[in-house]
XYZ file of C-alpha atoms in Angstrom:
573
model
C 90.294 163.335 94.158
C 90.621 163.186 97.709
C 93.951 165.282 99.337
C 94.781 161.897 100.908
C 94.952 159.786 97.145
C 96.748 162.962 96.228
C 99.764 162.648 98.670
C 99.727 158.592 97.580
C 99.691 159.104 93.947
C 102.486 162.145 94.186
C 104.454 159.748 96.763
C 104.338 157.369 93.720
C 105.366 159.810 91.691
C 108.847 160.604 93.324
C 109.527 156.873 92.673
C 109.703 157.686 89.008
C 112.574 156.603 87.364
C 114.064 159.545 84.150
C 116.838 158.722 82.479
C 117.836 157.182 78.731
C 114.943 158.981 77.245
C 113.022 156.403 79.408
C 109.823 157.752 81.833
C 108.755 154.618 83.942
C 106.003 154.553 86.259
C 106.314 150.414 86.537
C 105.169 148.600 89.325
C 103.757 151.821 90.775
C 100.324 149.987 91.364
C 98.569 153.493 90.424
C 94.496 153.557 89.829
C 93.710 156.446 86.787
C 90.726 156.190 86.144
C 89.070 160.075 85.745
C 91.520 162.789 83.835
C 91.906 164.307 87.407
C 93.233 160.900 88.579
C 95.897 161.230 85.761
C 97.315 164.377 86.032
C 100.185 164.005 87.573
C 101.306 161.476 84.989
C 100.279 163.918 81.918
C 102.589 166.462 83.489
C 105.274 164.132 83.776
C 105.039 162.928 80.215
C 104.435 166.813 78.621
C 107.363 167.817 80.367
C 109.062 164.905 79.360
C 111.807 166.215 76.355
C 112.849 163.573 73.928
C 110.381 160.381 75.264
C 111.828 157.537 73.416
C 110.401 154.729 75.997
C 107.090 154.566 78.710
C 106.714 151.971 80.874
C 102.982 151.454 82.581
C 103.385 148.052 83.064
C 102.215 147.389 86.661
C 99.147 150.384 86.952
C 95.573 150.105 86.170
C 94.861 152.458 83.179
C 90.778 153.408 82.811
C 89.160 154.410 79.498
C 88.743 158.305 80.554
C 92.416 158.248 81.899
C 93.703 156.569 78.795
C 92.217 159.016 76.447
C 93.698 161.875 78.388
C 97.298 160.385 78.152
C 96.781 159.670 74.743
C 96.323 163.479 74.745
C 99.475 163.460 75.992
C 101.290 161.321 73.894
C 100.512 163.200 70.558
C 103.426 165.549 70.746
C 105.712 162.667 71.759
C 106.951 161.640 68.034
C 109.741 160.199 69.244
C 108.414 157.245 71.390
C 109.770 154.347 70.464
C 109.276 151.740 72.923
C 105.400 151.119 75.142
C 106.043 149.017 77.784
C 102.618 149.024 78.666
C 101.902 145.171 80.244
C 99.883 144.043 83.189
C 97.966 147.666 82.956
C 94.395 146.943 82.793
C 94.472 144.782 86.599
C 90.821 144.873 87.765
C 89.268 146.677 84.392
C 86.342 145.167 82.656
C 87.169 143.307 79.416
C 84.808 145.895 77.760
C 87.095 149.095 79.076
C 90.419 147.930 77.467
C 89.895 147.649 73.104
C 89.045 151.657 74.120
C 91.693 152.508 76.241
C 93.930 150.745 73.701
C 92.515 152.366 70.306
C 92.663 155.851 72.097
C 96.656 155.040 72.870
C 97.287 153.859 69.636
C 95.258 156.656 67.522
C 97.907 159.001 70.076
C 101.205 156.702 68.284
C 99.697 157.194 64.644
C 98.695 161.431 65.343
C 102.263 161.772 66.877
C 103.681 160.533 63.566
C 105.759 157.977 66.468
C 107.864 155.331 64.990
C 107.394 151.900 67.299
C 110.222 149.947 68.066
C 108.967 148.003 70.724
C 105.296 147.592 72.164
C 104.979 145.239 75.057
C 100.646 144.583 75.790
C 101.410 141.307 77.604
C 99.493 140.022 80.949
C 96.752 142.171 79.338
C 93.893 139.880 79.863
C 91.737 141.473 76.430
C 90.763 138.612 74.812
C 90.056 138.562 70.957
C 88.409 141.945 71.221
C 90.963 143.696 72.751
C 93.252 142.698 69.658
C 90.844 145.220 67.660
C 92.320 147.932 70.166
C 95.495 147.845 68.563
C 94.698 146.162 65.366
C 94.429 150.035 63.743
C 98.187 150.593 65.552
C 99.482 147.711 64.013
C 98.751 148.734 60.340
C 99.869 152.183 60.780
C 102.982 153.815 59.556
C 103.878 153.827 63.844
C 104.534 150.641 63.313
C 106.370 150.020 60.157
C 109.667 150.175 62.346
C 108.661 147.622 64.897
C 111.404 145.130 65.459
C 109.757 143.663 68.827
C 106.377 142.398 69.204
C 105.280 141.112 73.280
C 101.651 139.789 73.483
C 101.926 137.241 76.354
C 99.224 135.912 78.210
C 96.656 137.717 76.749
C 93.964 135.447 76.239
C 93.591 136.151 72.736
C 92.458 133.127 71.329
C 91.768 131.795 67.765
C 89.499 134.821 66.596
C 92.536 137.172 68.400
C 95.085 135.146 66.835
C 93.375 135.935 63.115
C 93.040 139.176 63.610
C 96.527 139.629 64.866
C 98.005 138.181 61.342
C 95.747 139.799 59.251
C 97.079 143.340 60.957
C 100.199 142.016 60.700
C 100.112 140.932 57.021
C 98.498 144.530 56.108
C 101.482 146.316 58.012
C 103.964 144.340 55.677
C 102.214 145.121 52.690
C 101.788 148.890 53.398
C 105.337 149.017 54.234
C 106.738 147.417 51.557
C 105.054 149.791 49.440
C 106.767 152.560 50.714
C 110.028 150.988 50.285
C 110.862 150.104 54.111
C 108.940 146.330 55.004
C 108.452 145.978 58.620
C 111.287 143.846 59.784
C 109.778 142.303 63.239
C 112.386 140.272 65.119
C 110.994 139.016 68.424
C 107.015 137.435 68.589
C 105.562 137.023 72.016
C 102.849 135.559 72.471
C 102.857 132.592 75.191
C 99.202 131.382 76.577
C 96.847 132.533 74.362
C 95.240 129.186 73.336
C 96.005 130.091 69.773
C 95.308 126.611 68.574
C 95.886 124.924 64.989
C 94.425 128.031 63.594
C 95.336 130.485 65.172
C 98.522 129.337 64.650
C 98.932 128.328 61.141
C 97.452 131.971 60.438
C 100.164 133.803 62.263
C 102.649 131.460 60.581
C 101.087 132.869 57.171
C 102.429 136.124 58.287
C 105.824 135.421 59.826
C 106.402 133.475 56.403
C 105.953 136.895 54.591
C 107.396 139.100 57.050
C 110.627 136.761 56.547
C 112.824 138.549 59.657
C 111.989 137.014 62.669
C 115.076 136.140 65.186
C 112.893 134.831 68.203
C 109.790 133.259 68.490
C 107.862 132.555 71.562
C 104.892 130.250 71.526
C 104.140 128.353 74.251
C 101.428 126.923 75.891
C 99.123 127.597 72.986
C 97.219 124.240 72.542
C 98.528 123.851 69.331
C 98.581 120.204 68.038
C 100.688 118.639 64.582
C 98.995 120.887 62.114
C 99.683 124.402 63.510
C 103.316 123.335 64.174
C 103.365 121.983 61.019
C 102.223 125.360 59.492
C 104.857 127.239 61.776
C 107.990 124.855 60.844
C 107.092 125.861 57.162
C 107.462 129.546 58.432
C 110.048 129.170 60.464
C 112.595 127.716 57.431
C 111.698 130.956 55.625
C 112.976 132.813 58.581
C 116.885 132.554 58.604
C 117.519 134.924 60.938
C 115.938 132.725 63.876
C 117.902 131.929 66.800
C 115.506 131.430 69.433
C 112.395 128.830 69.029
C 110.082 128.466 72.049
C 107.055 126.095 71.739
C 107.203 124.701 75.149
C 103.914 122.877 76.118
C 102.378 122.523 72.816
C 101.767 119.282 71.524
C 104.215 118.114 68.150
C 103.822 114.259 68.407
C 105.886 112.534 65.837
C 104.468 114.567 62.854
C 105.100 118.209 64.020
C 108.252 116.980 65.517
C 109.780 115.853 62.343
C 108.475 119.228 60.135
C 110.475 120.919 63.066
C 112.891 118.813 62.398
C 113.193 119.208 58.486
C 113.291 123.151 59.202
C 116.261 123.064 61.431
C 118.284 121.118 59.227
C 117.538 124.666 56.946
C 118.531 126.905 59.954
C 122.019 128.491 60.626
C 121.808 130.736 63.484
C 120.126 128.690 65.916
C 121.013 129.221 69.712
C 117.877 127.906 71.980
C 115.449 125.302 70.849
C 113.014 124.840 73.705
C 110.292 121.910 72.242
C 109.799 120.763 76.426
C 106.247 119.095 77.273
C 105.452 118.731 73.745
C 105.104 115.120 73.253
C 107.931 115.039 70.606
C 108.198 111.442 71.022
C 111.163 108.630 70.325
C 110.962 109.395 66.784
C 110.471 112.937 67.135
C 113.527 112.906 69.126
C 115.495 111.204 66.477
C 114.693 113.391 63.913
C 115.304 116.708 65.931
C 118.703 114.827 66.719
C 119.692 114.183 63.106
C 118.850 117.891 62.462
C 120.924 118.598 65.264
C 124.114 116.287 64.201
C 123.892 118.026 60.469
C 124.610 121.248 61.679
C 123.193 124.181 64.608
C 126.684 124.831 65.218
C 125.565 128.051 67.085
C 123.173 125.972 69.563
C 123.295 126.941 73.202
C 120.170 124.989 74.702
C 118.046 122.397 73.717
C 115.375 121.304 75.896
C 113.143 118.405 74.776
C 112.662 117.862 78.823
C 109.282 115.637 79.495
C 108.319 114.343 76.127
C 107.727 110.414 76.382
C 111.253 110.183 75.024
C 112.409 106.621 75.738
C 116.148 105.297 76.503
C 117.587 104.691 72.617
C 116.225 108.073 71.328
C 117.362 109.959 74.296
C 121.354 108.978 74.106
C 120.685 109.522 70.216
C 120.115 113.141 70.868
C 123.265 112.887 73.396
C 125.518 111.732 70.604
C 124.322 114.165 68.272
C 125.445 117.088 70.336
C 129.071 115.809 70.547
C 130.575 118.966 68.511
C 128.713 121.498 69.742
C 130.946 123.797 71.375
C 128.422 126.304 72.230
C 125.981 124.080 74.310
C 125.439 125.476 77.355
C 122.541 122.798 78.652
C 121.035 119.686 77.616
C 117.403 119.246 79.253
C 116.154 116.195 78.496
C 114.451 115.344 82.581
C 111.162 114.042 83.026
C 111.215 111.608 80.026
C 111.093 107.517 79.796
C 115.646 106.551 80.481
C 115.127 104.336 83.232
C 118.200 104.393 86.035
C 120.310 102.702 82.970
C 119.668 104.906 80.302
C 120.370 107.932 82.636
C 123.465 106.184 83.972
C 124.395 105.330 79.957
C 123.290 109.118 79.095
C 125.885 110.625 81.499
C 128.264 108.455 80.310
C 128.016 109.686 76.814
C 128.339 113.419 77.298
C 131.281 112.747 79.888
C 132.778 111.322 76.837
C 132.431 114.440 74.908
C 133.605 116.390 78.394
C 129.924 117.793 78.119
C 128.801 116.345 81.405
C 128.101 119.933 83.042
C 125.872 120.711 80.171
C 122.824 118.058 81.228
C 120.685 119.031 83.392
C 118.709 117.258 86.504
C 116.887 114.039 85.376
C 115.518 113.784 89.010
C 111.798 113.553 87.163
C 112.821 110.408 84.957
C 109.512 108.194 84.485
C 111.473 105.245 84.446
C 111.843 102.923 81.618
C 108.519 101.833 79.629
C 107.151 98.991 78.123
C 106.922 98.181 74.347
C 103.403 98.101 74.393
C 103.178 101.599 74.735
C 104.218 101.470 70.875
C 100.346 100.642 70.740
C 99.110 103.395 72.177
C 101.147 106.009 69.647
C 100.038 103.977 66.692
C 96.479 104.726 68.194
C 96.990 108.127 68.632
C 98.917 109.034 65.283
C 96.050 107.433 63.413
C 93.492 109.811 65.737
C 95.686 112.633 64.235
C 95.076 111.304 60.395
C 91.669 112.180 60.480
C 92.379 115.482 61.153
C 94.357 115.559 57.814
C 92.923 117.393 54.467
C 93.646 113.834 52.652
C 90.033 111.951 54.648
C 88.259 112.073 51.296
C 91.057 110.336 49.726
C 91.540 108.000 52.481
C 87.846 107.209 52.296
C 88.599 105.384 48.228
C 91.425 104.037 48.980
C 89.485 101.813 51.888
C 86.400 101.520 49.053
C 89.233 100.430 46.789
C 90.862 97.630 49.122
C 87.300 96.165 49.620
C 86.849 95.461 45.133
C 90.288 93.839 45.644
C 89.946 91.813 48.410
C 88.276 88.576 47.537
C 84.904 88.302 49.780
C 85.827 85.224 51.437
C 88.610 86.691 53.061
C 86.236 89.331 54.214
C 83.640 86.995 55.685
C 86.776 84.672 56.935
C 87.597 85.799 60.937
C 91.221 84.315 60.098
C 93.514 87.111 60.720
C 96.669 86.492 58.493
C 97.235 89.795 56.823
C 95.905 89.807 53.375
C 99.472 90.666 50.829
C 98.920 94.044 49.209
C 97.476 93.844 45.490
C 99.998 94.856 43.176
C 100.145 98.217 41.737
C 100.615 99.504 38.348
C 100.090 103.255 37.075
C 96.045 102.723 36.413
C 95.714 101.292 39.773
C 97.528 104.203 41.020
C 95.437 107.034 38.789
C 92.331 105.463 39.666
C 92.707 105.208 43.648
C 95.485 107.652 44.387
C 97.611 107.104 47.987
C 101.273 108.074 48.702
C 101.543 104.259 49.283
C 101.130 103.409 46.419
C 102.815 106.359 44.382
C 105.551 105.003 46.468
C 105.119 101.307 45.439
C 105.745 102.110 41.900
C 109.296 102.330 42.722
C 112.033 104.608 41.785
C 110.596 104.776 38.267
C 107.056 105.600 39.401
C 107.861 109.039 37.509
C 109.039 107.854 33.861
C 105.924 105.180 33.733
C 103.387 107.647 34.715
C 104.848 110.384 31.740
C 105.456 107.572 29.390
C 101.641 106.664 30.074
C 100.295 110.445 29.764
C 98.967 111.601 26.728
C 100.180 115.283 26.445
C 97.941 115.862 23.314
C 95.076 115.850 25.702
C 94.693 118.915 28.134
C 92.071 117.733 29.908
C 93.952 114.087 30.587
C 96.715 115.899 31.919
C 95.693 118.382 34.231
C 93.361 114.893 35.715
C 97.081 113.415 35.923
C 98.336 116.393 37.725
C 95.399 116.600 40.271
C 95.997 112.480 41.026
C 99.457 113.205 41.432
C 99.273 116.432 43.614
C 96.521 114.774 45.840
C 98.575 112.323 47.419
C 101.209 115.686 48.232
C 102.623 114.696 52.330
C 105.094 116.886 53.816
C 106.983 113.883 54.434
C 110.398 113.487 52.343
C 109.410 110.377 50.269
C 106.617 111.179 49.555
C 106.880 115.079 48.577
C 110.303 113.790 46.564
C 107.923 111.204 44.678
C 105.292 113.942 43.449
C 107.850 116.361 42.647
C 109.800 114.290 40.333
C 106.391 112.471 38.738
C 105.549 116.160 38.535
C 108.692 117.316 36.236
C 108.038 113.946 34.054
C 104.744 115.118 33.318
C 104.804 118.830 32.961
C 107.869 118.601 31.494
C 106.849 116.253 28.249
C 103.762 118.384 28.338
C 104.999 121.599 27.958
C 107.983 120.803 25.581
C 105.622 119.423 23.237
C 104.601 121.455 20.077
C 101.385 120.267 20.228
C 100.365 121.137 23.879
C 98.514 123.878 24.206
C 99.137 126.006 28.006
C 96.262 128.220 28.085
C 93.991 125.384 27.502
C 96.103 123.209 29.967
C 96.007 126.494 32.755
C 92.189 127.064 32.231
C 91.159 123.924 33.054
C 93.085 123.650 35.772
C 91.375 126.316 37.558
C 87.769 125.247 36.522
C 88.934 121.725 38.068
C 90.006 123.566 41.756
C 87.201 125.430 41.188
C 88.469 128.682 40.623
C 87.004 129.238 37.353
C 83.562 129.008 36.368
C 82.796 126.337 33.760
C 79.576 125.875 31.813
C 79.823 122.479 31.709
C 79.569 120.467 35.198
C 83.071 119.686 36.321
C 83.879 117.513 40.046
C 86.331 119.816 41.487
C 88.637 118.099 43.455
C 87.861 118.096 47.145
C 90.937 119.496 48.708
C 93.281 122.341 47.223
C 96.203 121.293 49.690
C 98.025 119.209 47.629
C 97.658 121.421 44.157
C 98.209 124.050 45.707
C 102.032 122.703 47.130
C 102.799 121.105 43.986
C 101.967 124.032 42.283
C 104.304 125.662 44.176
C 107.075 124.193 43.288
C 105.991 123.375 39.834
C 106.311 127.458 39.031
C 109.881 127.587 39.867
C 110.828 124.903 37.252
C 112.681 125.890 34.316
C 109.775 124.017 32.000
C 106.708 125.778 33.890
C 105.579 129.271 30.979
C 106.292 132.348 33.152
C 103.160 133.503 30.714
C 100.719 131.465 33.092
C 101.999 133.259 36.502
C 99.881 135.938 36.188
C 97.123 134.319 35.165
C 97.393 131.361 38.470
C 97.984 134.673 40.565
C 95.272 136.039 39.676
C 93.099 133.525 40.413
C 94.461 132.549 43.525
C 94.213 135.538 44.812
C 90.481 135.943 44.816
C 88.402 135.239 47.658
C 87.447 131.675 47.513
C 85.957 129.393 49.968
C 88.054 126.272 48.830
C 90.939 128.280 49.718
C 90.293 129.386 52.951
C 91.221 126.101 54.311
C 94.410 125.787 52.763
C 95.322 129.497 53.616
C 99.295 128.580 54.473
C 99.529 126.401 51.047
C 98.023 129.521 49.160
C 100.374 132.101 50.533
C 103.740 129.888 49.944
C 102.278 130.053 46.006
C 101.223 133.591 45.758
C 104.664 134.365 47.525
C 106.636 132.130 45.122
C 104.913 133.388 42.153
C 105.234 137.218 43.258
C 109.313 136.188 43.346
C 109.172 135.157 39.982
């Protein structure tokens, strides 16, 4: 090293802030790239007595230099907090999974217990999540309460890997009698997606702790918020929800919705640029007029929120004390509906809590109604249910009488009535739901329970139509207790039988006779769910559905979230 990079680095040096068990070099802009280049910093840390937090954030770290502070690091047991974000400026992708596994191997020899590890503006991309995937499942980390992965570019692949380590780090924990209790997730712009979101919410539904999540920018459309909503109400604790500048629409928006209603401890809500929509907006406002008593922010700022949704979320704010600001700019009032929206809060003496609406779009047209219909219907064929969608439009074309096809008048054909055969043979919420409030006591009265095999085919018509949507979910669950319930209070019925071909019809269970499996696990799986926690369902057959559930399967891959609520619920029981 040249005597002139010397005098710079030891100039950098003196700026080193000591104190709190803290040794920060932040913001020092230092280049370690040899051992020699790092020497100075090695000396600082061995000297170092009772290192509880490092801060690199702001230096660029090189693969030799990081294995030579790693050295360093192994006698630090005490290190509880790595600030080490925005310290790989200028590397190659390829240099920073080693600099990182050579770090964390350091944590895991040192016997360190993590409180806090901060790897954001770490551009590393999915591979650089294998740096610190071994970290992660270590004992180092069993104590970690604060998890910071922002910006990294981790992506979908990243995003897997990340919940998988995380899942494994809950599971060795438990084990030993302390489960990692994580209570702040970072991990903004990392175009995590649908699945790399719905397979981090699989973890942070286990891990159970959480008290602040921030997601945003992630790309992550109805389904992965869907996914994290289910998470989230298994989360208590949360008080901070960040998910700016995903995309909700009215479906995501409304699982939010149903989870906040089952949240206590709420303080910041930030769903801005995420498309929540008028009716969205409604439902986050009746979730918000039920109870989040605690809230201190809600920002639903630039989401194609028109006028009568927008002074809906007003009203429903009217008793929180604790509101601190209102952000709802940038959305679809017009100069009326800001002008009515001001007066509303100064009604409540909440005026200072809204915030600028200098970026109102002005008020829209009905017609863009259209335009969400079009969309929402785009979204639909994204759902599991396509294949069931798919009879129900072969079923509407042996009902409709073929002159009305061949007609080109447009009069809307009335639907065909619907009785409980109709409904077994061409399943559809709609018409579960068009059965009416008895819909559960004529499908039981119908069932014969001295048949296994007609029951479990009653089941799996019944779960398949399973929507996380309140009428619908309420329908299958109650024409779920009819059945099960006459089946397995009968004398005759026999549950072995009834659980063994159950799993040979998901396809679970090898048959030897040739038996359709049904073509999505989704709704089985949910129903299933709650089935096991009713006071009629045999705890006998737990173990048995666990097992089976548990194996590797490709039909369960794609209903990964729906499989871990079950093997959680059953593992409860």
């Amino acid at each position: 090293m040249a005597s002139e990079d010397i005098t710079k680095l030891a100039e950098s040096l003196a700026k080193t802030k000591v104190g709190g068990g803290q040794l920060s070099f932040k913001g020092q802009s230092l280049k370690l790239n040899t051992a020699e280049d790092a020497e100075e910093v090695i000396k600082q840390i061995e000297e170092f007595d009772g290192l509880e937090a490092l801060r690199l954030e702001g230096n660029t770290v090189g693969v030799e230099a990081a294995k030579v502070i790693a050295k360093a690091l192994e006698k630090k047991s005490e290190l509880k907090r790595c600030h080490w974000s925005d310290m790989f400026t200028g590397r190659l992708r390829s240099e920073i999974p080693p600099a990182l596994n050579s770090l964390g191997d350091a944590l895991i020899t040192a016997g360190a217990q993590l409180v806090e590890l901060d790897l954001s503006d770490n551009a590393f991309g999915p591979d650089g999540v294998r740096g610190f995937e071994a970290l992660l499942k270590s004992p180092a980390c069993y104590t970690l309460q604060e998890l910071k992965l922002n910006n990294c570019g981790m992506g979908i692949g990243g995003g897997k890997i990340l919940a998988a380590a995380l899942k494994e780090c809950h599971r060795k924990s438990s084990a030993q009698g302390k489960p990692l209790a994580l209570k702040i997730f970072v991990a903004g712009r990392n175009r995590l997606e649908n699945d790399g979101a719905t397979a981090l919410a699989e973890a942070f539904g286990i891990i159970g702790t959480l008290e602040e999540v921030h997601m945003p920018q992630n790309g992550i459309n109805h389904p992965g918020i869907t996914a994290l909503a289910q998470a989230f109400a298994i989360n208590p604790l949360l008080r901070v929800i960040n998910l700016n500048d995903n995309t909700f629409t009215e479906k995501g928006a409304v699982a939010m919705a149903e989870t906040l209603k089952a949240l206590r401890q709420i303080e910041v809500i930030n769903f801005g640029d995420c498309l929540v929509r008028s009716k969205g907006a409604v439902a986050i406002a009746d979730a918000v007029k039920e109870g989040l008593h605690k809230l201190k922010e809600l920002n639903l700022s630039f989401c194609e929120i028109k006028r009568d949704a927008a002074l809906t979320v007003a009203e429903a704010i009217e008793d929180k004390a604790e509101l601190e600001k209102l952000d709802l700019n940038g959305n679809c009032l017009g100069e009326e509906g800001c002008e009515q929206l001001q007066e509303i809060l100064e009604g409540f003496n909440m005026a200072t809590v809204l915030g600028s609406l200098s970026d109102d779009e002005g008020e829209e047209e009905d017609d863009e109604e259209e335009e969400d219909e079009d969309e929402e219907e785009e979204e639909e064929e994204e759902e599991q249910q396509q294949q069931l969608k798919e009879r129900e439009q072969g079923e509407q074309e042996s009902l409709t009488p073929k002159k009305i096809i061949d007609s080109q008048d447009s009069t809307p054909v009335p639907s065909p009535p619907v009785d409980v055969a109709t409904f077994l043979a061409f399943p559809s919420p709609e018409k579960l739901l068009r059965l009416g409030p008895k819909c559960s006591t004529l499908i039981a009265q119908q069932a014969d329970t001295s048949d296994v095999e007609k029951v479990v085919t009653t089941l799996l018509r019944i779960s398949s139509v399973f929507k996380d949507e309140a009428p619908v979910k309420t329908a299958v669950h109650e024409t779920t207790d009819a059945l099960m319930r006459k089946a397995f209070t009968s004398a005759t019925f026999n549950s072995d039988a009834f659980i063994t071909s159950l799993l040979i019809h998901m396809g679970l269970l090898k048959s030897e006779e040739k038996i359709k499996t049904v073509p999505s696990l989704y709704g089985i799986l949910m129903t299933l769910n709650y089935m096991v926690q009713q006071d009629y369902f045999p705890k006998s057959l737990a173990p048995v559905l666990s097992a089976f559930v548990t194996k590797p399967n490709r039909a369960l891959d794609s209903c990964s979230f729906a499989r871990h609520m079950l093997l959680q619920t059953l593992h409860q029981l």
